[in-house]
Amino acid sequence: MTISRIATAFSLIGAAFILYIGISYLVTPETTATGFGLPEWPSGDAVAFMNLKGVRDTVSGLIILVLLATRQRYALGIVTLVIALVPIGDMVTVLSWHGSTATALLVHGLTAVFVIATGILLLRERSVATRSTTAVAVNA
């Protein structure tokens, strides 16, 4: 399997996952929120913050799909590395607020590693393609 196919598969998996999470926060925030890892969730009007998380996660997934669909793979690689800051921030937030260490590391931490790996694969595609083109031009 080529780097391009692996990067595409990882991007699609990431998009599907974050879209699922985002839509879940919009549709059933009370059940989705319990898996985030924090010890307590907002109540009353503050519950609206879960909808904000749902919108942001959904938009993140759509950004990935749009960049894939328009074949902007290098841009997707850069954006994916930036998006990795979200699960890193989530992990730090859960740990800072004395939430579940296991959830912080196993959910948010591993998600960050997966997203970073995807971004690196997407960026490597360009360098591998450039080397191949250069090698063909030199040998011609």
GROMACS .gro file of N, CA and C in nm:
model
  420
    1MET      N    1   0.085  -0.118   0.000
    1MET     CA    2   0.000   0.000   0.000
    1MET      C    3   0.090   0.125   0.000
    2THR      N    4   0.056   0.222  -0.080
    2THR     CA    5   0.139   0.342  -0.092
    2THR      C    6   0.111   0.441   0.021
    3ILE      N    7   0.203   0.533   0.038
    3ILE     CA    8   0.185   0.638   0.139
    3ILE      C    9   0.055   0.713   0.112
    4SER      N   10   0.027   0.740  -0.013
    4SER     CA   11  -0.092   0.816  -0.050
    4SER      C   12  -0.221   0.744  -0.007
    5ARG      N   13  -0.225   0.614  -0.031
    5ARG     CA   14  -0.345   0.538   0.007
    5ARG      C   15  -0.360   0.530   0.159
    6ILE      N   16  -0.251   0.511   0.228
    6ILE     CA   17  -0.256   0.506   0.375
    6ILE      C   18  -0.300   0.642   0.429
    7ALA      N   19  -0.243   0.750   0.377
    7ALA     CA   20  -0.279   0.884   0.421
    7ALA      C   21  -0.426   0.913   0.393
    8THR      N   22  -0.475   0.868   0.279
    8THR     CA   23  -0.617   0.888   0.245
    8THR      C   24  -0.705   0.809   0.342
    9ALA      N   25  -0.670   0.684   0.366
    9ALA     CA   26  -0.748   0.601   0.459
    9ALA      C   27  -0.749   0.663   0.598
   10PHE      N   28  -0.633   0.706   0.647
   10PHE     CA   29  -0.625   0.769   0.779
   10PHE      C   30  -0.708   0.897   0.783
   11SER      N   31  -0.702   0.976   0.676
   11SER     CA   32  -0.779   1.101   0.671
   11SER      C   33  -0.929   1.072   0.676
   12LEU      N   34  -0.972   0.973   0.601
   12LEU     CA   35  -1.115   0.937   0.600
   12LEU      C   36  -1.159   0.882   0.736
   13ILE      N   37  -1.075   0.801   0.798
   13ILE     CA   38  -1.107   0.749   0.932
   13ILE      C   39  -1.117   0.865   1.031
   14GLY      N   40  -1.020   0.956   1.025
   14GLY     CA   41  -1.021   1.072   1.114
   14GLY      C   42  -1.143   1.159   1.092
   15ALA      N   43  -1.178   1.184   0.966
   15ALA     CA   44  -1.296   1.265   0.935
   15ALA      C   45  -1.423   1.198   0.986
   16ALA      N   46  -1.436   1.068   0.961
   16ALA     CA   47  -1.555   0.995   1.007
   16ALA      C   48  -1.566   0.998   1.159
   17PHE      N   49  -1.453   0.977   1.226
   17PHE     CA   50  -1.453   0.975   1.372
   17PHE      C   51  -1.495   1.110   1.430
   18ILE      N   52  -1.434   1.218   1.381
   18ILE     CA   53  -1.464   1.349   1.440
   18ILE      C   54  -1.603   1.395   1.401
   19LEU      N   55  -1.650   1.358   1.281
   19LEU     CA   56  -1.789   1.389   1.245
   19LEU      C   57  -1.886   1.315   1.337
   20TYR      N   58  -1.857   1.190   1.366
   20TYR     CA   59  -1.942   1.114   1.458
   20TYR      C   60  -1.947   1.180   1.596
   21ILE      N   61  -1.829   1.217   1.646
   21ILE     CA   62  -1.823   1.282   1.778
   21ILE      C   63  -1.899   1.415   1.775
   22GLY      N   64  -1.874   1.496   1.672
   22GLY     CA   65  -1.940   1.627   1.662
   22GLY      C   66  -2.091   1.615   1.655
   23ILE      N   67  -2.139   1.526   1.570
   23ILE     CA   68  -2.284   1.509   1.557
   23ILE      C   69  -2.343   1.453   1.686
   24SER      N   70  -2.269   1.364   1.752
   24SER     CA   71  -2.316   1.310   1.880
   24SER      C   72  -2.332   1.419   1.984
   25TYR      N   73  -2.237   1.515   1.987
   25TYR     CA   74  -2.249   1.627   2.081
   25TYR      C   75  -2.369   1.715   2.048
   26LEU      N   76  -2.406   1.723   1.923
   26LEU     CA   77  -2.522   1.803   1.884
   26LEU      C   78  -2.653   1.732   1.913
   27VAL      N   79  -2.656   1.600   1.896
   27VAL     CA   80  -2.779   1.524   1.909
   27VAL      C   81  -2.802   1.474   2.052
   28THR      N   82  -2.699   1.416   2.112
   28THR     CA   83  -2.713   1.361   2.249
   28THR      C   84  -2.594   1.403   2.335
   29PRO      N   85  -2.582   1.532   2.364
   29PRO     CA   86  -2.465   1.577   2.439
   29PRO      C   87  -2.453   1.516   2.579
   30GLU      N   88  -2.565   1.487   2.642
   30GLU     CA   89  -2.559   1.435   2.779
   30GLU      C   90  -2.496   1.297   2.785
   31THR      N   91  -2.513   1.214   2.683
   31THR     CA   92  -2.451   1.082   2.686
   31THR      C   93  -2.310   1.084   2.627
   32THR      N   94  -2.287   1.171   2.533
   32THR     CA   95  -2.155   1.179   2.470
   32THR      C   96  -2.053   1.240   2.565
   33ALA      N   97  -2.094   1.339   2.639
   33ALA     CA   98  -2.004   1.414   2.725
   33ALA      C   99  -1.938   1.328   2.832
   34THR      N  100  -2.003   1.222   2.875
   34THR     CA  101  -1.946   1.140   2.983
   34THR      C  102  -1.817   1.072   2.941
   35GLY      N  103  -1.796   1.050   2.813
   35GLY     CA  104  -1.674   0.984   2.766
   35GLY      C  105  -1.556   1.077   2.745
   36PHE      N  106  -1.574   1.205   2.770
   36PHE     CA  107  -1.468   1.302   2.745
   36PHE      C  108  -1.355   1.294   2.847
   37GLY      N  109  -1.388   1.255   2.971
   37GLY     CA  110  -1.286   1.236   3.072
   37GLY      C  111  -1.286   1.336   3.186
   38LEU      N  112  -1.369   1.439   3.176
   38LEU     CA  113  -1.372   1.537   3.285
   38LEU      C  114  -1.459   1.486   3.399
   39PRO      N  115  -1.427   1.528   3.524
   39PRO     CA  116  -1.501   1.477   3.638
   39PRO      C  117  -1.644   1.531   3.647
   40GLU      N  118  -1.668   1.647   3.590
   40GLU     CA  119  -1.799   1.710   3.600
   40GLU      C  120  -1.831   1.783   3.471
   41TRP      N  121  -1.960   1.792   3.439
   41TRP     CA  122  -2.001   1.864   3.318
   41TRP      C  123  -2.085   1.983   3.355
   42PRO      N  124  -2.091   2.081   3.268
   42PRO     CA  125  -2.171   2.199   3.298
   42PRO      C  126  -2.319   2.162   3.314
   43SER      N  127  -2.389   2.246   3.386
   43SER     CA  128  -2.533   2.226   3.402
   43SER      C  129  -2.604   2.356   3.368
   44GLY      N  130  -2.734   2.347   3.353
   44GLY     CA  131  -2.813   2.465   3.321
   44GLY      C  132  -2.778   2.520   3.184
   45ASP      N  133  -2.772   2.652   3.174
   45ASP     CA  134  -2.742   2.716   3.046
   45ASP      C  135  -2.601   2.687   2.997
   46ALA      N  136  -2.511   2.648   3.086
   46ALA     CA  137  -2.373   2.620   3.046
   46ALA      C  138  -2.363   2.495   2.959
   47VAL      N  139  -2.468   2.415   2.954
   47VAL     CA  140  -2.470   2.296   2.869
   47VAL      C  141  -2.455   2.336   2.722
   48ALA      N  142  -2.486   2.459   2.687
   48ALA     CA  143  -2.470   2.506   2.549
   48ALA      C  144  -2.327   2.491   2.500
   49PHE      N  145  -2.229   2.488   2.591
   49PHE     CA  146  -2.090   2.470   2.549
   49PHE      C  147  -2.069   2.334   2.482
   50MET      N  148  -2.149   2.235   2.516
   50MET     CA  149  -2.137   2.105   2.449
   50MET      C  150  -2.181   2.116   2.303
   51ASN      N  151  -2.282   2.200   2.276
   51ASN     CA  152  -2.322   2.223   2.137
   51ASN      C  153  -2.211   2.292   2.060
   52LEU      N  154  -2.142   2.385   2.125
   52LEU     CA  155  -2.030   2.452   2.059
   52LEU      C  156  -1.922   2.350   2.022
   53LYS      N  157  -1.895   2.256   2.112
   53LYS     CA  158  -1.797   2.151   2.082
   53LYS      C  159  -1.845   2.067   1.965
   54GLY      N  160  -1.973   2.037   1.961
   54GLY     CA  161  -2.029   1.959   1.852
   54GLY      C  162  -2.014   2.029   1.718
   55VAL      N  163  -2.039   2.158   1.715
   55VAL     CA  164  -2.025   2.235   1.591
   55VAL      C  165  -1.880   2.236   1.547
   56ARG      N  166  -1.788   2.263   1.638
   56ARG     CA  167  -1.646   2.268   1.604
   56ARG      C  168  -1.594   2.134   1.555
   57ASP      N  169  -1.632   2.025   1.620
   57ASP     CA  170  -1.588   1.892   1.577
   57ASP      C  171  -1.645   1.858   1.440
   58THR      N  172  -1.771   1.890   1.419
   58THR     CA  173  -1.834   1.863   1.289
   58THR      C  174  -1.764   1.942   1.178
   59VAL      N  175  -1.736   2.068   1.203
   59VAL     CA  176  -1.666   2.150   1.104
   59VAL      C  177  -1.525   2.097   1.078
   60SER      N  178  -1.456   2.050   1.180
   60SER     CA  179  -1.322   1.992   1.160
   60SER      C  180  -1.329   1.873   1.064
   61GLY      N  181  -1.427   1.787   1.083
   61GLY     CA  182  -1.444   1.673   0.994
   61GLY      C  183  -1.474   1.716   0.851
   62LEU      N  184  -1.557   1.819   0.836
   62LEU     CA  185  -1.591   1.868   0.703
   62LEU      C  186  -1.470   1.931   0.634
   63ILE      N  187  -1.386   1.999   0.709
   63ILE     CA  188  -1.264   2.058   0.651
   63ILE      C  189  -1.177   1.948   0.592
   64ILE      N  190  -1.161   1.840   0.664
   64ILE     CA  191  -1.081   1.727   0.614
   64ILE      C  192  -1.140   1.675   0.484
   65LEU      N  193  -1.271   1.654   0.481
   65LEU     CA  194  -1.335   1.600   0.361
   65LEU      C  195  -1.326   1.695   0.243
   66VAL      N  196  -1.343   1.825   0.268
   66VAL     CA  197  -1.334   1.923   0.159
   66VAL      C  198  -1.193   1.927   0.100
   67LEU      N  199  -1.092   1.927   0.186
   67LEU     CA  200  -0.955   1.929   0.135
   67LEU      C  201  -0.921   1.800   0.060
   68LEU      N  202  -0.973   1.688   0.106
   68LEU     CA  203  -0.953   1.562   0.032
   68LEU      C  204  -1.024   1.567  -0.104
   69ALA      N  205  -1.148   1.613  -0.102
   69ALA     CA  206  -1.228   1.616  -0.225
   69ALA      C  207  -1.168   1.710  -0.331
   70THR      N  208  -1.105   1.817  -0.285
   70THR     CA  209  -1.047   1.913  -0.380
   70THR      C  210  -0.900   1.883  -0.409
   71ARG      N  211  -0.854   1.769  -0.359
   71ARG     CA  212  -0.717   1.721  -0.383
   71ARG      C  213  -0.609   1.819  -0.335
   72GLN      N  214  -0.638   1.885  -0.227
   72GLN     CA  215  -0.543   1.977  -0.165
   72GLN      C  216  -0.469   1.902  -0.054
   73ARG      N  217  -0.395   1.801  -0.092
   73ARG     CA  218  -0.336   1.708   0.003
   73ARG      C  219  -0.226   1.772   0.088
   74TYR      N  220  -0.145   1.857   0.028
   74TYR     CA  221  -0.040   1.923   0.107
   74TYR      C  222  -0.104   2.016   0.211
   75ALA      N  223  -0.205   2.093   0.167
   75ALA     CA  224  -0.278   2.179   0.260
   75ALA      C  225  -0.344   2.095   0.369
   76LEU      N  226  -0.398   1.980   0.332
   76LEU     CA  227  -0.460   1.891   0.430
   76LEU      C  228  -0.356   1.844   0.531
   77GLY      N  229  -0.234   1.817   0.486
   77GLY     CA  230  -0.128   1.776   0.578
   77GLY      C  231  -0.099   1.885   0.681
   78ILE      N  232  -0.089   2.008   0.635
   78ILE     CA  233  -0.064   2.120   0.727
   78ILE      C  234  -0.182   2.138   0.823
   79VAL      N  235  -0.303   2.138   0.767
   79VAL     CA  236  -0.423   2.155   0.850
   79VAL      C  237  -0.436   2.043   0.951
   80THR      N  238  -0.404   1.921   0.908
   80THR     CA  239  -0.413   1.806   0.999
   80THR      C  240  -0.318   1.821   1.117
   81LEU      N  241  -0.198   1.870   1.090
   81LEU     CA  242  -0.104   1.893   1.201
   81LEU      C  243  -0.156   2.001   1.296
   82VAL      N  244  -0.220   2.102   1.242
   82VAL     CA  245  -0.279   2.207   1.327
   82VAL      C  246  -0.396   2.149   1.406
   83ILE      N  247  -0.480   2.068   1.340
   83ILE     CA  248  -0.594   2.006   1.408
   83ILE      C  249  -0.549   1.917   1.523
   84ALA      N  250  -0.427   1.864   1.515
   84ALA     CA  251  -0.374   1.779   1.624
   84ALA      C  252  -0.366   1.855   1.755
   85LEU      N  253  -0.364   1.987   1.748
   85LEU     CA  254  -0.361   2.066   1.871
   85LEU      C  255  -0.491   2.050   1.952
   86VAL      N  256  -0.600   2.016   1.885
   86VAL     CA  257  -0.728   1.999   1.955
   86VAL      C  258  -0.723   1.882   2.054
   87PRO      N  259  -0.687   1.759   2.011
   87PRO     CA  260  -0.682   1.652   2.111
   87PRO      C  261  -0.570   1.673   2.215
   88ILE      N  262  -0.464   1.741   2.175
   88ILE     CA  263  -0.359   1.773   2.274
   88ILE      C  264  -0.416   1.866   2.380
   89GLY      N  265  -0.488   1.968   2.334
   89GLY     CA  266  -0.553   2.061   2.428
   89GLY      C  267  -0.656   1.991   2.515
   90ASP      N  268  -0.731   1.900   2.455
   90ASP     CA  269  -0.830   1.823   2.533
   90ASP      C  270  -0.761   1.739   2.639
   91MET      N  271  -0.649   1.675   2.602
   91MET     CA  272  -0.575   1.592   2.698
   91MET      C  273  -0.525   1.677   2.815
   92VAL      N  274  -0.466   1.790   2.783
   92VAL     CA  275  -0.413   1.879   2.887
   92VAL      C  276  -0.527   1.931   2.976
   93THR      N  277  -0.640   1.963   2.914
   93THR     CA  278  -0.755   2.012   2.992
   93THR      C  279  -0.806   1.906   3.087
   94VAL      N  280  -0.822   1.784   3.039
   94VAL     CA  281  -0.870   1.675   3.125
   94VAL      C  282  -0.773   1.652   3.241
   95LEU      N  283  -0.644   1.651   3.212
   95LEU     CA  284  -0.544   1.631   3.318
   95LEU      C  285  -0.542   1.749   3.416
   96SER      N  286  -0.554   1.869   3.364
   96SER     CA  287  -0.551   1.990   3.449
   96SER      C  288  -0.670   1.999   3.543
   97TRP      N  289  -0.784   1.947   3.498
   97TRP     CA  290  -0.906   1.954   3.578
   97TRP      C  291  -0.929   1.824   3.656
   98HIS      N  292  -0.824   1.746   3.674
   98HIS     CA  293  -0.828   1.623   3.754
   98HIS      C  294  -0.932   1.524   3.704
   99GLY      N  295  -0.941   1.514   3.571
   99GLY     CA  296  -1.030   1.415   3.510
   99GLY      C  297  -0.960   1.282   3.502
  100SER      N  298  -1.014   1.195   3.422
  100SER     CA  299  -0.961   1.061   3.406
  100SER      C  300  -0.829   1.063   3.330
  101THR      N  301  -0.723   1.020   3.398
  101THR     CA  302  -0.592   1.013   3.333
  101THR      C  303  -0.595   0.912   3.219
  102ALA      N  304  -0.662   0.800   3.240
  102ALA     CA  305  -0.671   0.698   3.135
  102ALA      C  306  -0.738   0.755   3.010
  103THR      N  307  -0.848   0.826   3.028
  103THR     CA  308  -0.917   0.885   2.913
  103THR      C  309  -0.831   0.992   2.848
  104ALA      N  310  -0.764   1.073   2.929
  104ALA     CA  311  -0.678   1.178   2.874
  104ALA      C  312  -0.571   1.118   2.784
  105LEU      N  313  -0.506   1.015   2.832
  105LEU     CA  314  -0.395   0.956   2.757
  105LEU      C  315  -0.442   0.862   2.646
  106LEU      N  316  -0.537   0.774   2.677
  106LEU     CA  317  -0.578   0.673   2.581
  106LEU      C  318  -0.673   0.725   2.473
  107VAL      N  319  -0.756   0.820   2.506
  107VAL     CA  320  -0.847   0.875   2.406
  107VAL      C  321  -0.785   0.996   2.338
  108HIS      N  322  -0.759   1.100   2.416
  108HIS     CA  323  -0.710   1.225   2.358
  108HIS      C  324  -0.564   1.215   2.313
  109GLY      N  325  -0.481   1.151   2.392
  109GLY     CA  326  -0.339   1.138   2.358
  109GLY      C  327  -0.318   1.053   2.233
  110LEU      N  328  -0.383   0.936   2.228
  110LEU     CA  329  -0.368   0.851   2.110
  110LEU      C  330  -0.431   0.913   1.986
  111THR      N  331  -0.539   0.988   2.006
  111THR     CA  332  -0.598   1.060   1.892
  111THR      C  333  -0.498   1.160   1.837
  112ALA      N  334  -0.431   1.232   1.925
  112ALA     CA  335  -0.330   1.329   1.879
  112ALA      C  336  -0.219   1.259   1.801
  113VAL      N  337  -0.173   1.145   1.850
  113VAL     CA  338  -0.067   1.070   1.780
  113VAL      C  339  -0.116   1.027   1.641
  114PHE      N  340  -0.238   0.976   1.632
  114PHE     CA  341  -0.296   0.934   1.504
  114PHE      C  342  -0.306   1.053   1.407
  115VAL      N  343  -0.354   1.166   1.456
  115VAL     CA  344  -0.370   1.285   1.371
  115VAL      C  345  -0.233   1.336   1.325
  116ILE      N  346  -0.136   1.339   1.414
  116ILE     CA  347  -0.001   1.382   1.376
  116ILE      C  348   0.059   1.287   1.271
  117ALA      N  349   0.043   1.157   1.291
  117ALA     CA  350   0.094   1.059   1.193
  117ALA      C  351   0.028   1.080   1.057
  118THR      N  352  -0.101   1.107   1.057
  118THR     CA  353  -0.173   1.133   0.932
  118THR      C  354  -0.117   1.257   0.863
  119GLY      N  355  -0.098   1.363   0.939
  119GLY     CA  356  -0.043   1.486   0.882
  119GLY      C  357   0.096   1.465   0.824
  120ILE      N  358   0.180   1.391   0.894
  120ILE     CA  359   0.315   1.363   0.845
  120ILE      C  360   0.309   1.282   0.717
  121LEU      N  361   0.223   1.181   0.711
  121LEU     CA  362   0.209   1.101   0.588
  121LEU      C  363   0.167   1.190   0.471
  122LEU      N  364   0.072   1.278   0.495
  122LEU     CA  365   0.025   1.367   0.388
  122LEU      C  366   0.138   1.459   0.340
  123LEU      N  367   0.218   1.509   0.431
  123LEU     CA  368   0.328   1.597   0.391
  123LEU      C  369   0.440   1.518   0.322
  124ARG      N  370   0.462   1.394   0.363
  124ARG     CA  371   0.566   1.311   0.301
  124ARG      C  372   0.532   1.275   0.157
  125GLU      N  373   0.404   1.268   0.126
  125GLU     CA  374   0.363   1.238  -0.011
  125GLU      C  375   0.431   1.332  -0.109
  126ARG      N  376   0.433   1.458  -0.075
  126ARG     CA  377   0.488   1.561  -0.164
  126ARG      C  378   0.639   1.543  -0.180
  127SER      N  379   0.708   1.515  -0.069
  127SER     CA  380   0.853   1.498  -0.079
  127SER      C  381   0.889   1.371  -0.156
  128VAL      N  382   0.811   1.264  -0.139
  128VAL     CA  383   0.835   1.141  -0.213
  128VAL      C  384   0.807   1.164  -0.361
  129ALA      N  385   0.699   1.234  -0.392
  129ALA     CA  386   0.665   1.263  -0.532
  129ALA      C  387   0.770   1.353  -0.596
  130THR      N  388   0.821   1.450  -0.521
  130THR     CA  389   0.925   1.540  -0.573
  130THR      C  390   1.052   1.462  -0.603
  131ARG      N  391   1.091   1.372  -0.513
  131ARG     CA  392   1.210   1.290  -0.535
  131ARG      C  393   1.194   1.200  -0.656
  132SER      N  394   1.076   1.143  -0.673
  132SER     CA  395   1.051   1.055  -0.787
  132SER      C  396   1.058   1.133  -0.918
  133THR      N  397   0.999   1.253  -0.920
  133THR     CA  398   1.002   1.337  -1.040
  133THR      C  399   1.143   1.379  -1.073
  134THR      N  400   1.221   1.415  -0.971
  134THR     CA  401   1.360   1.455  -0.990
  134THR      C  402   1.441   1.338  -1.043
  135ALA      N  403   1.420   1.220  -0.989
  135ALA     CA  404   1.494   1.101  -1.032
  135ALA      C  405   1.462   1.068  -1.177
  136VAL      N  406   1.337   1.081  -1.218
  136VAL     CA  407   1.297   1.053  -1.355
  136VAL      C  408   1.363   1.156  -1.449
  137ALA      N  409   1.362   1.283  -1.408
  137ALA     CA  410   1.420   1.389  -1.491
  137ALA      C  411   1.572   1.370  -1.506
  138VAL      N  412   1.640   1.329  -1.401
  138VAL     CA  413   1.785   1.309  -1.404
  138VAL      C  414   1.818   1.190  -1.493
  139ASN      N  415   1.738   1.083  -1.484
  139ASN     CA  416   1.765   0.963  -1.562
  139ASN      C  417   1.724   0.976  -1.709
  140ALA      N  418   1.648   1.077  -1.741
  140ALA     CA  419   1.599   1.091  -1.880
  140ALA      C  420   1.700   1.147  -1.974
   0.00000   0.00000   0.00000
